[in-house]
C-alpha positions in Angstrom: 0.0 0.0 0.0 1.4 3.4 -1.0 2.2 5.8 1.8 0.2 9.1 1.5 2.5 12.1 1.1 2.6 14.5 4.1 0.3 17.5 3.4 0.8 19.4 6.7 3.4 21.9 7.9 4.6 22.1 11.5 4.6 25.7 12.7 7.0 27.3 15.2 3.9 27.9 17.4 3.5 24.1 17.6 0.4 24.1 15.3 0.2 21.6 12.5 -1.4 23.2 9.5 -3.0 20.9 6.9 -2.3 22.6 3.6 -5.1 20.7 1.7 -7.7 21.2 4.4 -6.6 24.2 6.6 -8.6 25.0 9.7 -8.6 28.5 11.3 -7.7 26.8 14.6 -4.2 26.0 13.3 -3.4 29.6 12.2 -1.5 32.0 14.4 -0.4 35.5 13.4 3.1 34.9 14.9 3.6 32.0 12.4 2.3 34.1 9.5 4.5 37.1 10.4 7.6 34.9 10.9 7.1 33.0 7.7 6.4 36.1 5.6 9.4 38.0 7.0 11.6 35.3 5.6 10.0 34.8 2.2 11.7 36.9 -0.5 9.7 38.8 -3.1 11.1 38.6 -6.7 12.8 35.3 -5.9 15.4 37.3 -4.0 16.5 39.1 -7.2 16.6 42.6 -5.5 19.3 45.0 -4.6 20.4 45.5 -1.0 21.8 43.6 1.9 18.4 42.1 2.9 15.7 40.4 0.8 12.6 42.4 0.3 10.1 40.2 2.2 6.5 39.5 1.6 5.8 40.9 5.1 7.4 44.2 4.1 5.4 44.2 0.8 2.2 43.5 2.8 2.8 46.5 5.1 3.2 48.6 2.0 0.1 47.3 0.3 -1.9 48.0 3.4 -0.6 51.6 3.5 -1.4 52.0 -0.2 -4.9 50.5 0.3 -5.5 53.1 3.0 -4.6 55.9 0.5 -6.8 54.4 -2.2 -9.7 53.8 0.2 -9.2 56.3 3.1 -12.6 55.6 4.6 -12.4 51.8 4.5 -13.1 50.1 7.8 -10.3 48.4 9.7 -11.5 44.9 8.5 -10.7 45.7 4.9 -7.3 47.2 5.9 -6.7 43.9 7.7 -7.7 42.0 4.6 -5.1 44.1 2.7 -2.4 43.3 5.2 -3.3 39.6 5.0 -3.6 39.6 1.2 -0.5 37.4 0.7 -0.7 35.6 4.1 -0.9 32.1 2.5 2.7 32.6 1.3 3.9 31.9 4.8 3.5 28.3 4.0 3.4 28.1 0.2 6.0 30.7 -0.6 5.9 33.5 -3.1 5.8 32.2 -6.6 6.5 34.8 -9.3 3.7 35.3 -11.8 5.4 33.2 -14.6 5.7 30.2 -12.3 2.1 30.6 -11.1 1.0 30.5 -14.8 3.1 27.4 -15.4 1.7 25.6 -12.2 -1.9 26.3 -13.2 -5.1 26.2 -11.2 -3.8 24.0 -8.4 -1.9 26.9 -6.9 -4.9 29.2 -6.9 -7.1 26.6 -5.3 -4.6 26.0 -2.5 -4.2 29.7 -2.0 -8.0 30.2 -1.9 -8.4 27.5 0.8 -5.7 29.1 3.0 -7.1 32.6 2.5 -10.5 31.5 3.7 -9.1 29.8 6.8 -6.9 32.8 7.6 -9.8 35.3 7.1 -12.1 33.3 9.4 -9.4 33.0 12.0 -9.1 36.8 12.3 -12.8 37.6 12.1 -13.1 38.4 8.3 -15.4 36.9 5.8 -14.0 33.8 4.1 -14.3 35.7 0.8 -14.2 39.5 0.6 -16.4 41.6 -1.7 -15.1 42.0 -5.3 -14.9 45.8 -5.0 -12.6 45.5 -2.0 -10.5 42.8 -3.8 -10.1 45.1 -6.7 -8.9 47.9 -4.5 -6.4 45.6 -2.7 -5.2 44.4 -6.1 -4.7 48.0 -7.2 -2.6 48.6 -4.1 -0.7 45.3 -4.8 0.1 46.4 -8.4 1.3 49.8 -7.3 3.5 48.2 -4.7 4.9 45.8 -7.4 5.6 48.9 -9.6 7.5 50.6 -6.8 9.5 47.4 -6.0 10.2 46.7 -9.7 11.6 50.2 -10.4 13.4 50.7 -7.1 14.9 47.4 -6.2 14.2 44.8 -8.9 16.0 46.3 -11.9 12.9 47.1 -14.1 12.9 50.3 -16.2 9.9 52.6 -15.6 8.7 51.7 -19.2 8.8 48.0 -18.3 7.1 48.5 -15.0 4.4 50.6 -16.6 3.8 47.8 -19.2 3.5 45.0 -16.6 1.9 46.8 -13.6 0.4 50.0 -14.9 1.6 53.5 -14.3 0.7 54.5 -10.7 -0.9 57.8 -9.6 2.1 59.7 -8.3 0.0 61.2 -5.4 -0.5 57.6 -4.0 3.2 56.9 -3.7 4.4 60.3 -2.5 6.7 59.9 0.6 6.4 56.0 0.5 9.6 54.1 0.1 10.8 50.6 -0.2 12.5 49.5 3.0 15.0 46.6 3.2 15.3 45.5 6.8 16.3 42.5 8.9 13.5 39.9 9.1 13.2 40.3 12.9 12.2 44.0 12.5 9.7 43.4 9.7 8.2 40.5 11.6 7.7 42.7 14.6 6.1 45.5 12.6 3.8 43.1 10.7 2.6 41.5 14.0 2.1 44.9 15.6 0.1 46.3 12.6 -2.0 43.2 12.6 -2.8 43.5 16.3 -3.6 47.2 15.9 -6.1 46.5 13.1 -7.6 43.5 14.9 -8.3 45.7 18.0 -10.1 48.2 15.8 -12.5 45.4 14.6 -14.1 45.2 18.1 
């Protein structure tokens, strides 16, 4: 009889997260923050002494979302912060790899997103209008990263990510920091937003 492959990941919190059937009970923000702080965007192909982490990217996306939708309630800002949270266990695949992998990646991501949202008091799926605003913030962040640390020309970035409204990125910068600092800031921002939900 063939042995079933292991489909769960042991977390530093001690939780055992089943990737194929995730439950909100096995999700902790400390695990998410830790994982995302060590996952590099752009496959690590960025300038600087530290990788640009998914946790740092998520903080920027949440800030951009707040500029795009300044009156959005805290729950949607929290959704923006958590938009890439599944990557704490499945990694950050660049778009060309996601296209090659196909629908399986998206289905896995969707299951994890639903469990993460439920764990932190959000609906399993968020409204399409909010998703679009988060995606807009995500693309602006990608443009900033591409032109500032990933070696893209402005022309290339405009082609792939769209030209951002300059007023949305005024005074925002790309920060390259040690994972421990980013992990702490991500956790603190999450906790601040979570307190605002009640």
